[in-house]
Short mmCIF file of C-alpha atoms and ligand atoms in Angstrom, two decimals:
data_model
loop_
_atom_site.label_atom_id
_atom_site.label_comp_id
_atom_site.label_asym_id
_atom_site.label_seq_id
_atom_site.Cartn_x
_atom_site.Cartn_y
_atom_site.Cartn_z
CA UNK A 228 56.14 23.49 88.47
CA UNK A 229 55.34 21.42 85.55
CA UNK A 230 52.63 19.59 84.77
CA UNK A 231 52.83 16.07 85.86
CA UNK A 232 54.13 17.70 89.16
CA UNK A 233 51.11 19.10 89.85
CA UNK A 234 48.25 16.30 88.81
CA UNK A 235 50.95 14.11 91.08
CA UNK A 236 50.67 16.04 94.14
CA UNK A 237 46.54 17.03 93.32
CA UNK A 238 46.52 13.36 93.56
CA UNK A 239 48.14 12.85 96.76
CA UNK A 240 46.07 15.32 98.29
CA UNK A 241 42.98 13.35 97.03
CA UNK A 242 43.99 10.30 97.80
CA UNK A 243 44.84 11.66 101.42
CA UNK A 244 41.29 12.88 102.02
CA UNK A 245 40.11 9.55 100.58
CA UNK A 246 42.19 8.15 103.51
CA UNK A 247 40.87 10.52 106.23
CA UNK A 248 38.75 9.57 108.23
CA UNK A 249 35.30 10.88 109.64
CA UNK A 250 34.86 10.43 113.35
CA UNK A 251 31.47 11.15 114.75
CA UNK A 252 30.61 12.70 118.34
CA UNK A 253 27.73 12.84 120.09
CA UNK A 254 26.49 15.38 122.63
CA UNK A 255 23.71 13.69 124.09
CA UNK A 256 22.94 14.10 128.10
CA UNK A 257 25.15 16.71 128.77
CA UNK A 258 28.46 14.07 128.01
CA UNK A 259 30.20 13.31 124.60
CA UNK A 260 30.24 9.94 123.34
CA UNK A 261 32.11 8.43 123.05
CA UNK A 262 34.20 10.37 125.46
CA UNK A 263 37.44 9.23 123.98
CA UNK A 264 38.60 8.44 120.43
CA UNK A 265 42.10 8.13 118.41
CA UNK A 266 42.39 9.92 114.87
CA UNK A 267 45.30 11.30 112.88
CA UNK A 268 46.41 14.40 111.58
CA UNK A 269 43.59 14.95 108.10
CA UNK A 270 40.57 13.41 110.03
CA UNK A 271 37.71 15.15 110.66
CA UNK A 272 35.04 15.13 113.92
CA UNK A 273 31.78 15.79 113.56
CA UNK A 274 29.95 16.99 116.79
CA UNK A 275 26.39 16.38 116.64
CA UNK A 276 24.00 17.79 119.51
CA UNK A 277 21.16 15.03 120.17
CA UNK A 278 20.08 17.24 123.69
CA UNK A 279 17.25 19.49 123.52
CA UNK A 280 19.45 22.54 124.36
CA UNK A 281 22.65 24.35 123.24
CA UNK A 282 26.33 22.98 123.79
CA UNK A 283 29.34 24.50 122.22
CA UNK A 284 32.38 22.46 122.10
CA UNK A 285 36.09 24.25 121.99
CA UNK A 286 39.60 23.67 122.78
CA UNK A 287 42.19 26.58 123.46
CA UNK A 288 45.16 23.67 122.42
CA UNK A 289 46.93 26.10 120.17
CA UNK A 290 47.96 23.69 117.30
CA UNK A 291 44.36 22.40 117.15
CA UNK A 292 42.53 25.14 118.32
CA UNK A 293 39.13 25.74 117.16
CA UNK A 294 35.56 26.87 118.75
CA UNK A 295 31.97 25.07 117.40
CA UNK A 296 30.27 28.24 118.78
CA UNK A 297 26.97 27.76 120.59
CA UNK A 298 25.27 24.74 118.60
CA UNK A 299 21.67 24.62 118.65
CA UNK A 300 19.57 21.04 119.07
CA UNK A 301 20.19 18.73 115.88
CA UNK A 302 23.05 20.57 114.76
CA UNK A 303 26.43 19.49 112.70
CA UNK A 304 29.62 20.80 112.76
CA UNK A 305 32.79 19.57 111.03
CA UNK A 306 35.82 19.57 112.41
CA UNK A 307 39.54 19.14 110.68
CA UNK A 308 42.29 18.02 112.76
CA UNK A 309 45.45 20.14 111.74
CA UNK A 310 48.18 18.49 113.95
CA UNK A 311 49.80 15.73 115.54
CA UNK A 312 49.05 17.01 119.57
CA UNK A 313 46.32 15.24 121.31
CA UNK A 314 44.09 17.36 123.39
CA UNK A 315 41.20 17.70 125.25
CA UNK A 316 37.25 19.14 124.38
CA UNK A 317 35.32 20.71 126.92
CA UNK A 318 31.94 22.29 126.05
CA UNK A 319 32.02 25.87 127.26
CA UNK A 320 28.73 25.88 128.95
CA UNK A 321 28.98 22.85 130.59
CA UNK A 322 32.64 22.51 131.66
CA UNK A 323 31.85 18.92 133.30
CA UNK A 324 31.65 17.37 129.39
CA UNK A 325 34.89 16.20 128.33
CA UNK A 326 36.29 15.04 125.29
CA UNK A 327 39.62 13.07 124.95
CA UNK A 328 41.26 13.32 121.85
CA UNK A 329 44.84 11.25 121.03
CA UNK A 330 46.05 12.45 117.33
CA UNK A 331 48.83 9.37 116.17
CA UNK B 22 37.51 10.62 164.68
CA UNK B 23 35.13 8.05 166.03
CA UNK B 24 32.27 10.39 165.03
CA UNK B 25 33.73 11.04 161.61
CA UNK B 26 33.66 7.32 161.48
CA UNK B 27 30.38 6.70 162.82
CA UNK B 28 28.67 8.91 160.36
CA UNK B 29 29.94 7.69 157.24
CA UNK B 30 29.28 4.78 158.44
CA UNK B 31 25.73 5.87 158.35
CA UNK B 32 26.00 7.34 154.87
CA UNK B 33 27.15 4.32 153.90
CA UNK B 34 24.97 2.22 154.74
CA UNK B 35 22.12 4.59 153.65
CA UNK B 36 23.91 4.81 150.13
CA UNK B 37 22.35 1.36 149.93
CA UNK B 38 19.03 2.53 150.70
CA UNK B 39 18.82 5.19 148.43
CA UNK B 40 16.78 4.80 145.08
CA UNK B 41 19.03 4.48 142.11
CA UNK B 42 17.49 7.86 141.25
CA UNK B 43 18.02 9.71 144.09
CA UNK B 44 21.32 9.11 144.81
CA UNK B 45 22.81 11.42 142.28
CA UNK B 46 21.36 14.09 145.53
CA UNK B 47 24.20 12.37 148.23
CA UNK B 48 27.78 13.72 148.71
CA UNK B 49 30.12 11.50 147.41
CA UNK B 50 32.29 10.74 150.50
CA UNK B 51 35.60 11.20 148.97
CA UNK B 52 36.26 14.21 148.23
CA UNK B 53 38.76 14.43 144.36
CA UNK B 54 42.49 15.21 145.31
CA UNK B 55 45.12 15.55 143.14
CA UNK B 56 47.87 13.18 142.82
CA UNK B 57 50.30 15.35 144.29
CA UNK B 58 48.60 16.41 147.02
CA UNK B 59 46.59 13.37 148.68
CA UNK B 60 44.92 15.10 152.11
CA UNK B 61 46.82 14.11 155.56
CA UNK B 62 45.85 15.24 158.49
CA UNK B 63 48.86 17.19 158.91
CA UNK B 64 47.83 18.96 155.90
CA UNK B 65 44.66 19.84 156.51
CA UNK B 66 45.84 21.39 160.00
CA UNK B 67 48.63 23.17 158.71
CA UNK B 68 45.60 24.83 155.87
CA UNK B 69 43.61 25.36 158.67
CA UNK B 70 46.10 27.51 160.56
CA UNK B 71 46.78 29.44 157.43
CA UNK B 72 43.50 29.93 156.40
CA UNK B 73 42.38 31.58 159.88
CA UNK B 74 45.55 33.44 160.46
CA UNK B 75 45.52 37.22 159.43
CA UNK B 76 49.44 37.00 159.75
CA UNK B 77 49.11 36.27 155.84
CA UNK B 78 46.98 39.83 155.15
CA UNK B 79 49.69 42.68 154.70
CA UNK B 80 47.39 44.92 157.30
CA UNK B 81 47.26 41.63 159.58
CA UNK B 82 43.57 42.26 159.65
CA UNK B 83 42.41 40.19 156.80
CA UNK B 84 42.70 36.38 156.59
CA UNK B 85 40.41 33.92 154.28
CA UNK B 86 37.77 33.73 156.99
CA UNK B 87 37.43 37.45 157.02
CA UNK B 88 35.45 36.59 153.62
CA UNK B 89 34.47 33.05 153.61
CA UNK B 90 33.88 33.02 157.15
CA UNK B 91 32.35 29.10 158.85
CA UNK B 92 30.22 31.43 160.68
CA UNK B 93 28.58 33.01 157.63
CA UNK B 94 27.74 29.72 155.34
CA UNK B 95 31.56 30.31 154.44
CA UNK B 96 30.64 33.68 152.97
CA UNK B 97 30.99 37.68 153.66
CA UNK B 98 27.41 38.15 154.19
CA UNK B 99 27.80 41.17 151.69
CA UNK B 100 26.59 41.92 148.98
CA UNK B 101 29.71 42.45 146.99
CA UNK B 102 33.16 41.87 149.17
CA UNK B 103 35.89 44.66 148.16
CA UNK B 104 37.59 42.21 145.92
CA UNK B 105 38.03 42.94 142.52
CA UNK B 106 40.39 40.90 140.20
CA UNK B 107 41.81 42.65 137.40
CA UNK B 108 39.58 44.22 135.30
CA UNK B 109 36.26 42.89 137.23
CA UNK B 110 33.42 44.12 138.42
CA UNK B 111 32.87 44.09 142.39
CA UNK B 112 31.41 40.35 142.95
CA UNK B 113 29.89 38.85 146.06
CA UNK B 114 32.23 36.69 148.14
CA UNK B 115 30.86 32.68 147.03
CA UNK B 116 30.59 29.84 149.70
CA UNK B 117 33.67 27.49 149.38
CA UNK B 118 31.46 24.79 150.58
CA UNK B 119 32.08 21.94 148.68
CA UNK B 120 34.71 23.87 146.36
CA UNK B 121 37.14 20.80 146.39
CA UNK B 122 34.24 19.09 143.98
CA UNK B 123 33.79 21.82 141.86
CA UNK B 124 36.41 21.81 138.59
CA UNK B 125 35.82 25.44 137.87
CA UNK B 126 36.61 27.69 140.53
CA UNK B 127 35.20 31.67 140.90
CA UNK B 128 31.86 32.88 139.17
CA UNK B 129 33.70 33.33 135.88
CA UNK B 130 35.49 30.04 136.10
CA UNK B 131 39.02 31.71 135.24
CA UNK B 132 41.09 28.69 137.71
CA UNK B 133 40.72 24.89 137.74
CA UNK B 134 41.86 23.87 141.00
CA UNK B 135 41.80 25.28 144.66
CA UNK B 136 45.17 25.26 144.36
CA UNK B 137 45.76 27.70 141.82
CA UNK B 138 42.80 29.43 143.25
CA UNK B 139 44.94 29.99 147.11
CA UNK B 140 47.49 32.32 145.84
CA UNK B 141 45.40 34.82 143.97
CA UNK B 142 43.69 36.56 147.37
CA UNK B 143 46.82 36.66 149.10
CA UNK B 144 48.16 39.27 146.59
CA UNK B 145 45.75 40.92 145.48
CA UNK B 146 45.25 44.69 146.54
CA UNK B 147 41.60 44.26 147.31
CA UNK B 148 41.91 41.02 149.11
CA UNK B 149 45.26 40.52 151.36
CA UNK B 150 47.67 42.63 149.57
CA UNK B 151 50.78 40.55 150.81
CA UNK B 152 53.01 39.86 147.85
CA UNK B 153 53.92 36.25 147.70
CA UNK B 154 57.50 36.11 148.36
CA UNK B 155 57.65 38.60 151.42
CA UNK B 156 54.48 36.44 152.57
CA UNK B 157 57.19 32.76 152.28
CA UNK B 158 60.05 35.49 153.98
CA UNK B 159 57.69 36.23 156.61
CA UNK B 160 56.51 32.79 156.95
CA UNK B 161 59.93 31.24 156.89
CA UNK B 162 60.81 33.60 160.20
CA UNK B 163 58.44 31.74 162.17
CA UNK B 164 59.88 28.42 163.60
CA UNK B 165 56.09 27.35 164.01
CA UNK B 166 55.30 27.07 160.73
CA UNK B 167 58.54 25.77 159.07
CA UNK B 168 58.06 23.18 161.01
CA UNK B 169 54.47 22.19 160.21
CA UNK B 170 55.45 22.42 156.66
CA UNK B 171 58.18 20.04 156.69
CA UNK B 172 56.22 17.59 158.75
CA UNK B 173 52.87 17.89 155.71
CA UNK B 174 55.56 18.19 153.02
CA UNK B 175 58.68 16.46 153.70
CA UNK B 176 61.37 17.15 150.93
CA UNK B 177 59.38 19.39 148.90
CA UNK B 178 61.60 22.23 149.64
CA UNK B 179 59.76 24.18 153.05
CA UNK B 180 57.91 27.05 152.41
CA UNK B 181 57.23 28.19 148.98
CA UNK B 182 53.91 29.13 146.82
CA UNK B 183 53.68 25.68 146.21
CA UNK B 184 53.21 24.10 149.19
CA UNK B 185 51.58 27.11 150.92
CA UNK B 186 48.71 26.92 147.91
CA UNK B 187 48.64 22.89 148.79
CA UNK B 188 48.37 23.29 152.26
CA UNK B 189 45.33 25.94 151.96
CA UNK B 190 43.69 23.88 148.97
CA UNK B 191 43.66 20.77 151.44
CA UNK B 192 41.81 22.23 154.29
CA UNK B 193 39.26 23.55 151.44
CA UNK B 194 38.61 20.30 150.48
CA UNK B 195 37.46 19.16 153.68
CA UNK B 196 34.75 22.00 153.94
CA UNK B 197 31.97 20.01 152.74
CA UNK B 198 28.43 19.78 153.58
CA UNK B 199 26.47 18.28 155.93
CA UNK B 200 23.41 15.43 155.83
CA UNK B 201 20.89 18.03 155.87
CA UNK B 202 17.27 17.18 156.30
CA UNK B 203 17.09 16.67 152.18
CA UNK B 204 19.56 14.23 152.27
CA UNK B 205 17.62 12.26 154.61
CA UNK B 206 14.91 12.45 152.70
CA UNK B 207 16.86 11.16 149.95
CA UNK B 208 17.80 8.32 151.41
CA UNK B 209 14.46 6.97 152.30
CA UNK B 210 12.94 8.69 155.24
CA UNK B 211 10.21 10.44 153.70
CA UNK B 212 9.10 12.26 156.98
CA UNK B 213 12.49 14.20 157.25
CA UNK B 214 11.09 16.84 155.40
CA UNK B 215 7.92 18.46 155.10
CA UNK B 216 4.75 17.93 152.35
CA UNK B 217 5.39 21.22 151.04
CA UNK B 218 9.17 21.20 150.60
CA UNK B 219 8.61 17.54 148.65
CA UNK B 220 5.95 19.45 146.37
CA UNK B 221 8.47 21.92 145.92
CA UNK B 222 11.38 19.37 144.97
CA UNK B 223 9.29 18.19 142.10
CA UNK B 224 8.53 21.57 141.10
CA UNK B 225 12.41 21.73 141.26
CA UNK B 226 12.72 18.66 139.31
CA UNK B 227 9.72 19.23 137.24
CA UNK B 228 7.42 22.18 135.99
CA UNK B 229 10.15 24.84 137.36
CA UNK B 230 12.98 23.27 135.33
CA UNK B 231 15.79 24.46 138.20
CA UNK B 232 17.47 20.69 137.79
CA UNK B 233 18.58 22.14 134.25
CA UNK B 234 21.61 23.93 136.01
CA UNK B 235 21.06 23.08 139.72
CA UNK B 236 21.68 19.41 139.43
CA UNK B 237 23.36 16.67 141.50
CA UNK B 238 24.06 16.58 144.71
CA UNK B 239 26.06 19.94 144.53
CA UNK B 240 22.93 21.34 143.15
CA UNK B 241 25.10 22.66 140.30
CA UNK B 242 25.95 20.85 137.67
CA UNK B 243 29.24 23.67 137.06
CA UNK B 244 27.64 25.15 134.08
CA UNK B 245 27.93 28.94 133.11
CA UNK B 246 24.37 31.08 132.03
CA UNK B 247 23.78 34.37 131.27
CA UNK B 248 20.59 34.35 133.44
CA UNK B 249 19.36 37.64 132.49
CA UNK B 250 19.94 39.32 135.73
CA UNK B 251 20.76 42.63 133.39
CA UNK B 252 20.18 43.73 130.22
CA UNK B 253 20.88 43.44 126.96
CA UNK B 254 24.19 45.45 126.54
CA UNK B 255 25.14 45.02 129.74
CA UNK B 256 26.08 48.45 130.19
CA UNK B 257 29.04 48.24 131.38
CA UNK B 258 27.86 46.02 134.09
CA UNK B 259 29.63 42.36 134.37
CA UNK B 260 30.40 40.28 131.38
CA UNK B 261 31.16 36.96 133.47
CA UNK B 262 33.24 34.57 132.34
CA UNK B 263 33.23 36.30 128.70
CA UNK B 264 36.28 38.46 130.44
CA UNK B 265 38.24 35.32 130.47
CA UNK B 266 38.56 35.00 126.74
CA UNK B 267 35.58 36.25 124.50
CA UNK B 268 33.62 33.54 123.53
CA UNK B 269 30.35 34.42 122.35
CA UNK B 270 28.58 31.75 124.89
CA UNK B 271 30.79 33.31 127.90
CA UNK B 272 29.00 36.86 127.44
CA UNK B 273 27.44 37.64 130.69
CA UNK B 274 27.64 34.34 131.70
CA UNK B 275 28.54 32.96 135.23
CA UNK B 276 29.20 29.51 136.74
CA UNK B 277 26.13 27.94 138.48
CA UNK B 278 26.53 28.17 142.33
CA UNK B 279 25.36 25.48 145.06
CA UNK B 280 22.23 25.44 146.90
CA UNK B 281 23.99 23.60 149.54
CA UNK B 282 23.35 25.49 152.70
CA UNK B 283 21.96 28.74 150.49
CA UNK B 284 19.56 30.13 153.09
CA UNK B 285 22.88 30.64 155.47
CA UNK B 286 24.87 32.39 152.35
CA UNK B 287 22.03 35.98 151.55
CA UNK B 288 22.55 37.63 149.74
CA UNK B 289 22.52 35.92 146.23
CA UNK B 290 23.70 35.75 142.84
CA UNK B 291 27.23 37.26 141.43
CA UNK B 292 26.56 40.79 142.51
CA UNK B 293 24.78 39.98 145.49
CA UNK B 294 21.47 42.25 143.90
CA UNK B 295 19.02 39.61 145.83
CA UNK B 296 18.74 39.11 149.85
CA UNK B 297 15.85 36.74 149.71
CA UNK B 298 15.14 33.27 148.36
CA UNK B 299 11.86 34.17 146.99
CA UNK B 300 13.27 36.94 144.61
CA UNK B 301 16.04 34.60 143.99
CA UNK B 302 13.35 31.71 143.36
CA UNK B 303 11.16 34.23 141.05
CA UNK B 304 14.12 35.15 138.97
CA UNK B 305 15.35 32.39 138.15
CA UNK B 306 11.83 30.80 137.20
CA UNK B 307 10.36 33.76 134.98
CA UNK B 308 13.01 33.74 132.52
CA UNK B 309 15.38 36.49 134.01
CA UNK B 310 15.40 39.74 135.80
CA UNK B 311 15.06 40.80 131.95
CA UNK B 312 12.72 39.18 130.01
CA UNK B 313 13.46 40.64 126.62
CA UNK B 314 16.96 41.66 124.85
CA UNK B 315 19.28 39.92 127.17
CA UNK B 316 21.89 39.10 124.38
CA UNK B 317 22.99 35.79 124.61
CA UNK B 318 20.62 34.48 127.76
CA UNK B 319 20.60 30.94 128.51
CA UNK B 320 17.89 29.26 126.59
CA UNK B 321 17.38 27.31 130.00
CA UNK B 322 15.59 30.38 131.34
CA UNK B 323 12.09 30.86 130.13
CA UNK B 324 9.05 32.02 132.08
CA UNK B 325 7.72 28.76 134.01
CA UNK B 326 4.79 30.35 135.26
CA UNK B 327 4.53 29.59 138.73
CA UNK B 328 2.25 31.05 141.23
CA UNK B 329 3.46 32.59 144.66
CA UNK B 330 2.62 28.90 146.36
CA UNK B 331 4.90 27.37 143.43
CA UNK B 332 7.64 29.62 144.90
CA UNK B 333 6.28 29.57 148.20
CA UNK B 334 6.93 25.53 147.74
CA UNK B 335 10.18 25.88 146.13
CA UNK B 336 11.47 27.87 148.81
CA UNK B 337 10.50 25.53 151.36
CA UNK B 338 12.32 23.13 149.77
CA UNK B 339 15.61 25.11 149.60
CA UNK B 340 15.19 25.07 152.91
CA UNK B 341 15.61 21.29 153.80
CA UNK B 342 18.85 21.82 151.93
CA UNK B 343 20.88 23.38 155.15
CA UNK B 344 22.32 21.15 157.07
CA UNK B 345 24.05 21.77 160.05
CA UNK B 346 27.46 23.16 160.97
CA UNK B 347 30.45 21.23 160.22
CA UNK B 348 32.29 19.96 163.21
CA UNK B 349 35.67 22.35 163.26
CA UNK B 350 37.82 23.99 165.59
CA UNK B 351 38.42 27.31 164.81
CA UNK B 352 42.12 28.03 165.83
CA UNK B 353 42.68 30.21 168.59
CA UNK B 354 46.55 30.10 169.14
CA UNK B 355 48.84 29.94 165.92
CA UNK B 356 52.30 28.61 165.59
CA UNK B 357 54.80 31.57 166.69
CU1 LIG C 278 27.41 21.50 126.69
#
């Protein structure tokens, strides 16, 4: 690959994660909120736990799988989202918290 | 019917009388239902029939009620009924009261819906043993039943898993519980239930933390603990819902049950270890059967330090929580 090919596409992918976008969750009262949001393939979501206890978010969607693990109080954790299937959270403790992601 | 209609008439109107906070305690009146299978009276019969009739057992001896009997709070009254699951531990036969609200079913949560929860006993060994498609080939050779199934589900092809799962799942759903003298309390007659049991509600509420996991009118809010009932390694005893896939927060862990009608369901928890309501009570207040080395116990469960009058108060409490018998005709004749 030569040269130029290279700072072209380390470009791209910079200017890509320039464009992606950070989308915030909050676990607070045993629900996530907001309880539905719309990102695209590149953004991240960052769960934060505002309750006094543990939560641990997870979906088994195989092209965006992925597992926070048990998340003590006042916690972050970043999230990428690899592909273009929507899908839902649920927080493995408490199975009643749902979260409704759409990826366009 | 009238007195269906008469008494949610009454919970209606007593909706409105109930505090905003205390009416997270009432039974919604509609139960969910799934698109697809919207409960009809012809339904729920047809359920009913199938759910009492050990014609679906391959011995002939066993039917649903054989294990979640109306009789026995909807349980065995064992501590742990024969029925394994793959790979599982022996577990103690749960209530399906008020199952159709619930959106994890079993103690390890492994099924959504009471649907895909019907067809699972039939077949297994330790349950009913019938395999599913000489249970429909039975089934299908008695006029009785074709018939009831065309009439609850008209062009959805007769008898198959499908419909048979539906049919069960619908009479489920209308297993609920009753206004029990809590819920009277709840909405707005504080006599219905004793000094004591309302000391031991906001003990409940309060000091004894139990409305962490036993909350809303289901007094479970479907949430799965490792409550420390053994210790640390396990041993080889029951990993809960960590069997299901093997997520660190799943070891050990099972799904909170109801207190709905508890003191007609001893004895308690997923093994059925406990017979009494006290022991149950103490348990869960002093941070476990094991205090120390329980990997991955619920940080819900700490020692609350109650006295024997705490429990004593608690229990009394659990108490106002049975209500009475649901209303239901246990079938006596079935379709030939
Ligand atoms: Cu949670």
């Amino acid at each position: 690959m030569n040269k130029f090919l290279k700072f072209l596409l380390a470009s791209l992918a910079i200017s890509a994660s320039v464009n992606a976008q950070n989308h915030v969750i909050d676990q607070s009262g045993k629900t996530f909120i907001p309880s539905k949001i719309t990102v695209r393939v590149g953004d991240t979501i960052t769960f934060k736990n505002s309750d006094p206890f543990a939560h641990n978010a997870y979906t088994d969607e195989e092209n965006n799988e992925f597992d926070v693990g048990m998340q003590a109080p006042s916690k972050e954790t970043v999230i990428t989202i690899k592909s273009a299937d929507s899908f839902n959270v649920e927080c493995a403790i408490h199975p009643n918290m749902l979260l409704e992601v759409i990826v366009k | 019917m009238i007195f269906k209609i008469s008494l949610s008439a009454l919970l209606i109107s007593s909706f409105l009388f109930a505090t905003q906070d205390m009416k997270k305690w009432l039974r919604p009146l509609e139960v969910p239902q799934p698109m697809d299978n919207k409960l009809t009276s012809e339904r729920v019969e047809l359920g009913k029939l199938l759910y009492f009739d050990a014609r679906l057992s391959s011995s002939e001896q066993f039917s649903c009620a054989t294990c979640h009997s109306p009789k026995r709070g909807w349980t065995d009254l064992e501590p742990v009924s024969k029925a394994l699951g793959a790979g599982r531990g022996p577990r103690n036969s749960p209530t399906i009261l008020n199952a159709g609200y619930q959106n994890r079913q079993f103690w390890d949560g492994r099924v959504k819906t009471l649907e895909e929860q019907a067809l699972g006993p039939i077949e297994a060994d330790v349950e009913m043993n019938m395999p599913l498609d000489e249970l429909i080939a039975k089934l299908d050779k008695i006029d009785g039943y074709v018939k009831l199934f065309n009439q609850a589900y008209p062009s959805e092809g007769g008898i198959t898993k499908i419909t048979l799962a539906k049919a069960i799942a619908s009479f489920e759903r209308t297993v609920v519980s009753t206004i029990a003298p809590f819920d009277k309390y709840a909405m707005g007659d504080k006599k219905a239930i004793s000094k004591k049991a309302v000391a031991g509600f906001d003990l409940f509420k309060g000091k004894a933390h139990c409305m962490d996991c036993h909350d809303n009118f289901n007094f479970s809010n479907g949430s799965f603990h490792n409550i420390g009932l053994n210790d640390g390694e396990l041993q080889g005893k029951e990993l809960g819902r960590y069997l299901t896939k093997q997520r660190a927060a799943w070891y050990g862990a099972f799904k909170t049950p109801t207190l709905r009608d508890v003191t007609k369901s001893a004895p308690y928890f997923h093994d059925g270890s406990v017979k009494t309501l006290e022991e149950a009570t103490s348990i869960c207040s002093s941070g476990g059967r094991y205090a120390n080395g329980v990997k991955n116990k619920s940080t819900f469960m700490l020692d609350r330090k109650l006295s024997q009058t705490e429990i004593d108060k608690i229990v009394s409490f659990l108490k106002t929580l049975e209500g009475p018998d649901m209303k239901l005709e246990v079938p006596s004749k079935f379709p030939q």
